[in-house]
Coordinates of C-alpha atoms and ligand atoms in Angstrom, one line a residue:
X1 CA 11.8 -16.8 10.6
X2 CA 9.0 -17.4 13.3
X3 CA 7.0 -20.5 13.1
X4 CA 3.6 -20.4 12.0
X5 CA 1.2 -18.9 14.4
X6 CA -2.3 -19.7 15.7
X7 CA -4.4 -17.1 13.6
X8 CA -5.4 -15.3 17.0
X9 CA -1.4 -14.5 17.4
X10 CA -1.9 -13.3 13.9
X11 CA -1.6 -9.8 12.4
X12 CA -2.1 -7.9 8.9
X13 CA -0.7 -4.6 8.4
X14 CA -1.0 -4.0 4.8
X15 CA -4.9 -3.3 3.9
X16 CA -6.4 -1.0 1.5
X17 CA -10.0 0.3 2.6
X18 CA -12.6 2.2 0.3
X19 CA -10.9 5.6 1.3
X20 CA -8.3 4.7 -1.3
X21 CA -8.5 1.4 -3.6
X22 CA -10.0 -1.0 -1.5
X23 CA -13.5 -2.2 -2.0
X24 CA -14.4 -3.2 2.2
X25 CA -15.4 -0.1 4.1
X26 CA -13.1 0.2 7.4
X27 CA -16.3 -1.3 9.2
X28 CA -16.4 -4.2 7.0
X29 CA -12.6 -4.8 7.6
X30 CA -12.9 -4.6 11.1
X31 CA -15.5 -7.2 11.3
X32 CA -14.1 -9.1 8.8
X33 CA -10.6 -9.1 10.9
X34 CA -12.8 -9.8 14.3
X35 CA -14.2 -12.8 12.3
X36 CA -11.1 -14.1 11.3
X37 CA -9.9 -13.8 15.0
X38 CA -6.8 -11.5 13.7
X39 CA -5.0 -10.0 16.7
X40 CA -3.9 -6.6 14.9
X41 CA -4.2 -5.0 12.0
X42 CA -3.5 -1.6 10.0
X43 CA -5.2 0.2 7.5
X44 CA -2.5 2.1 4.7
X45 CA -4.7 3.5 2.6
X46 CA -2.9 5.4 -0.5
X47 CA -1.4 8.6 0.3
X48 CA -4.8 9.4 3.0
X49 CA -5.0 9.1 6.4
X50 CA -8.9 8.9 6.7
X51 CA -9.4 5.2 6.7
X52 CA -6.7 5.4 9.6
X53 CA -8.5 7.8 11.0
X54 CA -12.1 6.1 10.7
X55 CA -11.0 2.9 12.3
X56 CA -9.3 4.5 15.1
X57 CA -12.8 6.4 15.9
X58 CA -14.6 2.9 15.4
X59 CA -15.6 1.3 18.6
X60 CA -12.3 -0.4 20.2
X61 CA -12.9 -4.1 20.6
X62 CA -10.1 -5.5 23.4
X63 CA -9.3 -8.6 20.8
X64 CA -8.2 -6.5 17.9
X65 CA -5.6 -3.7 18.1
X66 CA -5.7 -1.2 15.7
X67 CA -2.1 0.8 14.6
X68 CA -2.3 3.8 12.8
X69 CA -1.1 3.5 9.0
X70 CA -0.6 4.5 5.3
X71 CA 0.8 4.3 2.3
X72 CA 3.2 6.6 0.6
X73 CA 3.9 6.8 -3.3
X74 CA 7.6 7.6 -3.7
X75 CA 8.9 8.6 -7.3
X76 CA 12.0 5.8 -8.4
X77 CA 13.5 5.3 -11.5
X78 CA 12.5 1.9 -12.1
X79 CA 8.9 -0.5 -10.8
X80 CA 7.0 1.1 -8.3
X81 CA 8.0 2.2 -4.5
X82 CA 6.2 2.4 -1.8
X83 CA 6.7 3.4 1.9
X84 CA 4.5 2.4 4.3
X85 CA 4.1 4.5 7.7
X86 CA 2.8 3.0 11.1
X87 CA 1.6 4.4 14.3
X88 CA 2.2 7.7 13.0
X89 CA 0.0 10.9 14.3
X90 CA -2.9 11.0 12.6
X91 CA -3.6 14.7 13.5
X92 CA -0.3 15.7 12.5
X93 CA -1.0 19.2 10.9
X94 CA 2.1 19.5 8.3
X95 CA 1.5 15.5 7.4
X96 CA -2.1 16.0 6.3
X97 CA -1.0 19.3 4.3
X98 CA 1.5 17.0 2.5
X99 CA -1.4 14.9 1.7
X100 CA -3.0 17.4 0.6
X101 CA -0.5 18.6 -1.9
X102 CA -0.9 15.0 -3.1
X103 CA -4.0 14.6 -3.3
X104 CA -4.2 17.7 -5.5
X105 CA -1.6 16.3 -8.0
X106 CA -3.7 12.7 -8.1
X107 CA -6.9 14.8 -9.2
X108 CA -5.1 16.6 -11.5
X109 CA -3.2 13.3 -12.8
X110 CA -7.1 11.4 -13.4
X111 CA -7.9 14.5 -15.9
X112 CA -5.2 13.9 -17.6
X113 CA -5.8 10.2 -17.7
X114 CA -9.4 10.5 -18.5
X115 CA -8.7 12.7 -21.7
X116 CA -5.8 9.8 -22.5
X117 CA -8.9 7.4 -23.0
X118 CA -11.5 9.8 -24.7
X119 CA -8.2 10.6 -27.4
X120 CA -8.1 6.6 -27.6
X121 CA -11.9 6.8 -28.5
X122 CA -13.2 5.6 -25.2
X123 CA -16.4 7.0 -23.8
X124 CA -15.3 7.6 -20.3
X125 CA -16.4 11.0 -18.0
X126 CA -14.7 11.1 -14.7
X127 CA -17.7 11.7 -12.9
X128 CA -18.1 7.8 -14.0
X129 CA -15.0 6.9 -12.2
X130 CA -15.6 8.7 -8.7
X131 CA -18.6 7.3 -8.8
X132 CA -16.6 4.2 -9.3
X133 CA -14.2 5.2 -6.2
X134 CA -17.6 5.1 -3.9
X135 CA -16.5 8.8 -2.7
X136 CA -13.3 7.9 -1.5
X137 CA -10.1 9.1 -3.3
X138 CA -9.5 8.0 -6.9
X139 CA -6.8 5.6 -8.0
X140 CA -6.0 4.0 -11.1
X141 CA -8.0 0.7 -9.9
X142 CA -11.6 3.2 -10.0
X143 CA -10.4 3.8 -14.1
X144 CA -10.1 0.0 -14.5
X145 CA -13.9 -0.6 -13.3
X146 CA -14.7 2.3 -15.7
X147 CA -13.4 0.1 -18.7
X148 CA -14.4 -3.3 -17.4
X149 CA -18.1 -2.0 -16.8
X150 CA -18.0 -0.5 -20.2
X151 CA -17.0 -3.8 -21.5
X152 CA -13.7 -1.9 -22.8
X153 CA -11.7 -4.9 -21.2
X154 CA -12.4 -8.4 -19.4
X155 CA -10.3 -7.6 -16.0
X156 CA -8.4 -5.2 -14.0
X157 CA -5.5 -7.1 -15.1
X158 CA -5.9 -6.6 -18.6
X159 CA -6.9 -2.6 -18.0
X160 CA -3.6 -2.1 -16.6
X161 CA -1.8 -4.1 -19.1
X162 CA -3.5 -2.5 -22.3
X163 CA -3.9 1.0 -20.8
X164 CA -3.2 2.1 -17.3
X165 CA 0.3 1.3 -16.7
X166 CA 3.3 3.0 -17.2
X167 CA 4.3 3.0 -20.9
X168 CA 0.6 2.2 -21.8
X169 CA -1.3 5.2 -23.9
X170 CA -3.7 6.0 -20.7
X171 CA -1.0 6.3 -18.1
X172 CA -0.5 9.4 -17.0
X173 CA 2.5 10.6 -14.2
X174 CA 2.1 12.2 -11.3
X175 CA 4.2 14.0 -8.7
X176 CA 5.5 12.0 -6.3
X177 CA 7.4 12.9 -2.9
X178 CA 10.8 11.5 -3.2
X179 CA 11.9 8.3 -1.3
X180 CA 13.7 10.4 1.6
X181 CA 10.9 12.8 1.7
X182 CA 8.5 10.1 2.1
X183 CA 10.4 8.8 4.9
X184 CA 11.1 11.6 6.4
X185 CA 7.8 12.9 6.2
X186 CA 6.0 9.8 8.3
X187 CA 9.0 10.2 10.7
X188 CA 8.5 14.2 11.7
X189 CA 4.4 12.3 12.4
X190 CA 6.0 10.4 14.4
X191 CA 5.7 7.2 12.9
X192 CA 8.1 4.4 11.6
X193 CA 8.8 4.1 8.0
X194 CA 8.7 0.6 5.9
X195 CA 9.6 -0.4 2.6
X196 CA 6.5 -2.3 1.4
X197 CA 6.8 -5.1 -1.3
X198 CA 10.5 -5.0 -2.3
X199 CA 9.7 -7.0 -5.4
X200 CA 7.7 -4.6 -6.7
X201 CA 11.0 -2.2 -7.2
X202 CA 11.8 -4.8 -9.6
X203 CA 15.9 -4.6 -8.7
X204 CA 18.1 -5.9 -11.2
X205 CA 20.0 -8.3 -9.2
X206 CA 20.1 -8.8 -5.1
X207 CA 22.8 -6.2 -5.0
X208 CA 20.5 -3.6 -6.5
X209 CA 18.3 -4.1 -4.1
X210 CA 20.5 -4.0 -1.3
X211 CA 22.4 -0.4 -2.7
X212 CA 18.4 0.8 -2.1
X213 CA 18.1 -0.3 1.5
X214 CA 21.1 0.9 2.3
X215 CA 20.4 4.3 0.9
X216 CA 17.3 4.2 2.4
X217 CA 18.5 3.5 5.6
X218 CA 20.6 6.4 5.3
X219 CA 17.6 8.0 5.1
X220 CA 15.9 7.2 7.8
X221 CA 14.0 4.1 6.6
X222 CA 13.5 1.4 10.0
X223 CA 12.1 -1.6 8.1
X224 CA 11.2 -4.0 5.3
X225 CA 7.9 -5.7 4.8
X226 CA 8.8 -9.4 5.0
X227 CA 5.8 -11.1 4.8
X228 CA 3.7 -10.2 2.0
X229 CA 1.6 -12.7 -0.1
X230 CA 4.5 -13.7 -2.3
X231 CA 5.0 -17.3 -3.1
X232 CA 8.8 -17.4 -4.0
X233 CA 9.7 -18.4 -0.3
X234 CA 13.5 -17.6 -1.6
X235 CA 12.5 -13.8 -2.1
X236 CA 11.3 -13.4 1.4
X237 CA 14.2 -15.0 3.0
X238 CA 16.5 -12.9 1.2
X239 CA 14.3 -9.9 2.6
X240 CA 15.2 -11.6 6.2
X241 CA 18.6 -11.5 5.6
X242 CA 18.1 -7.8 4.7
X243 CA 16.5 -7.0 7.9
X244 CA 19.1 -8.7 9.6
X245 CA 22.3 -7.4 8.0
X246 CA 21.1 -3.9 8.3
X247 CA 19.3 -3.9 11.9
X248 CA 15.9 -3.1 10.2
X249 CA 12.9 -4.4 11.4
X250 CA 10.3 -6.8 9.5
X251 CA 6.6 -6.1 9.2
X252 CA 4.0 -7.9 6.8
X253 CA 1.0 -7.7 5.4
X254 CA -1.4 -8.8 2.6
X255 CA -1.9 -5.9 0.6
X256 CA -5.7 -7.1 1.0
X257 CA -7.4 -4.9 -1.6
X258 CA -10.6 -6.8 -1.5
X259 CA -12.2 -7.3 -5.0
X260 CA -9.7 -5.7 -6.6
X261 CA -7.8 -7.8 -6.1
X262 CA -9.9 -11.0 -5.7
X263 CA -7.0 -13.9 -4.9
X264 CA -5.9 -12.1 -1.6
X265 CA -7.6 -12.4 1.2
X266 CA -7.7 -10.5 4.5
X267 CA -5.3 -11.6 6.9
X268 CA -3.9 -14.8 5.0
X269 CA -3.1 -13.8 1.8
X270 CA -3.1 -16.2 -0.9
X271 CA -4.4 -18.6 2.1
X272 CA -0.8 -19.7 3.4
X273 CA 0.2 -16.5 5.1
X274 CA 0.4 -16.4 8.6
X275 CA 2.0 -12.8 10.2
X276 CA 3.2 -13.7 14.1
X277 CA 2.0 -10.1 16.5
X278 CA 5.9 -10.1 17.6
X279 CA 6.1 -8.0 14.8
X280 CA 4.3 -5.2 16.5
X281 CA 6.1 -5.7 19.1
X282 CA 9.2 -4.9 17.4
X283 CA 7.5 -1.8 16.0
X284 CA 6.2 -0.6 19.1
X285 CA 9.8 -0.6 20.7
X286 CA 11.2 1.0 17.7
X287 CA 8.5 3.9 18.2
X288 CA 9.3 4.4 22.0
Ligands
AMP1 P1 -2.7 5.0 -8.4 O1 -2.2 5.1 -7.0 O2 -4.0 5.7 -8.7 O3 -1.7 5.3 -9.5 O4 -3.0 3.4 -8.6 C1 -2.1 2.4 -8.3 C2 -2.9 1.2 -7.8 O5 -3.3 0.4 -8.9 C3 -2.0 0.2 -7.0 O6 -1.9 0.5 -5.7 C4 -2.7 -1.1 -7.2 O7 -3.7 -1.2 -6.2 C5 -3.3 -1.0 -8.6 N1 -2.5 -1.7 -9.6 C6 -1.3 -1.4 -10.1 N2 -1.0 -2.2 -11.1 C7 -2.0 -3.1 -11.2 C8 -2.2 -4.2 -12.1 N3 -1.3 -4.6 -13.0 N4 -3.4 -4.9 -11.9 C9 -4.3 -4.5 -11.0 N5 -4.2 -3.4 -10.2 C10 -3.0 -2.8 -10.3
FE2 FE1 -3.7 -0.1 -4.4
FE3 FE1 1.7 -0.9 -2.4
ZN4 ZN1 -0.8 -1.4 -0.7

């Protein structure tokens, strides 16, 4: 693994901006990454380009490069996966129609999800929640702000664990592109497509894990994100071994979510992470 870097040979390419669950506007994460002194980052909003989009039309600034990215949903039998997509087109005309068909079936999900709570006696209208979602597109995290500012629940935390997650009587499912479809998908944009968070797949063993990046390397997939703000040190440098075994490439990030997730920060995480800009390097030569 490289050693740890200066920050200004530093990079985050995992952030979540108000066009999808984050609460910083792209503006506020591009200063906020200027002020850190971060040499690149990416924003991967949930399945939506337009935080992408918006902070590739912000004025450039020659200290901080800015990759095109995103977040995919894909539907998996067990945890959650996700596939992130970098430098992909962001104009792509059959990409943003897939988004669109997705961002149809989220709408669609949040009705069902707000008449979940109503049945469970909870006074919630969803104009309440896009409100909450400050007019960008709305997410699960938007519902939990409903409930905490309703004083329904203490946290985000608890929100998910007593309503909105899977198997919880206010989750609702949605239709998902499948893993190969995702990757596909940001491929035909022309980007490169990354597992994010392998933890988050929740694999049974090591070997499960493994039988998935190998099938997802079958299908196109070109990397694993490494470097996320996990402390079980052992995890990542299983990941490592991964990368290696298989010729994948590593990327990281933070996830950064601002308040929504109030213990990462921008950039360094839980404070210890430190992401070295060879990794775009090694993106940027996968791309060409
Ligand atoms: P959605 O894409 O609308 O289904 O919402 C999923 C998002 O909810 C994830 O990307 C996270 O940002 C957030 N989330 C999922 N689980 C939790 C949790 N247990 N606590 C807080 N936020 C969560
Ligand atoms: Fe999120
Ligand atoms: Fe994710
Ligand atoms: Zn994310």
């Amino acid at each position: 693994m490289p050693q740890v870097c200066p920050i200004s040979e530093c990079i985050d390419l995992h952030i979540h901006s108000t066009a999808s669950d984050g609460s910083f506007s792209v503006s506020q994460i591009i200063e906020a990454a200027k002020n850190l002194g971060l040499r690149a980052i990416s924003i991967t909003d949930h399945d939506t380009l337009e935080g992408s989009l918006e902070a590739l039309s912000h004025p450039q600034s020659p200290s901080l490069e800015i990759l095109s990215g995103i977040e995919l949903s894909a539907d998996f039998p067990s945890g959650t996966m996700h596939i992130l997509g970098y430098m992909l087109r962001v104009d792509d005309s059959a990409f943003l129609k897939m988004l669109e068909r997705i961002q149809l079936a989220r709408s669609e999900r949040n009705l069902r999800i707000v008449k979940k709570l109503q049945a469970l006696g909870i006074d919630v209208e969803y104009d309440e929640v896009i409100e909450a979602s400050g007019g960008g597109q709305v997410g699960r995290p938007h519902f939990a702000q409903v409930l905490i500012s309703r004083g329904v629940v203490q946290s985000a935390e608890e929100a998910f664990s007593k309503y909105l997650r899977k198997g919880r009587p206010g989750y609702a499912n949605r239709y998902r592109l499948k893993p190969a479809e995702a990757i596909e998908a940001i491929s035909q944009a022309g980007g490169v497509p990354v597992l994010a968070h392998p933890f988050t797949l929740e694999p049974a063993s090591e070997g499960a894990l493994e039988e998935i990046v190998v099938e997802l390397k079958a299908n196109g997939l070109k990397g694993i994100e490494v470097y996320c703000p996990d402390p079980n040190l052992e995890r990542r440098a299983r990941y490592e071994k991964l990368v290696r075994r298989y010729g994948l490439l590593m990327t990281g990030g933070t996830d950064f979510h601002g308040a929504a997730k109030p213990d990462v920060h921008l950039g360094v995480g839980k404070g210890d992470l430190r992401i070295p800009y060879s990794l775009v390097e090694n993106l940027k030569a996968c791309r060409s």
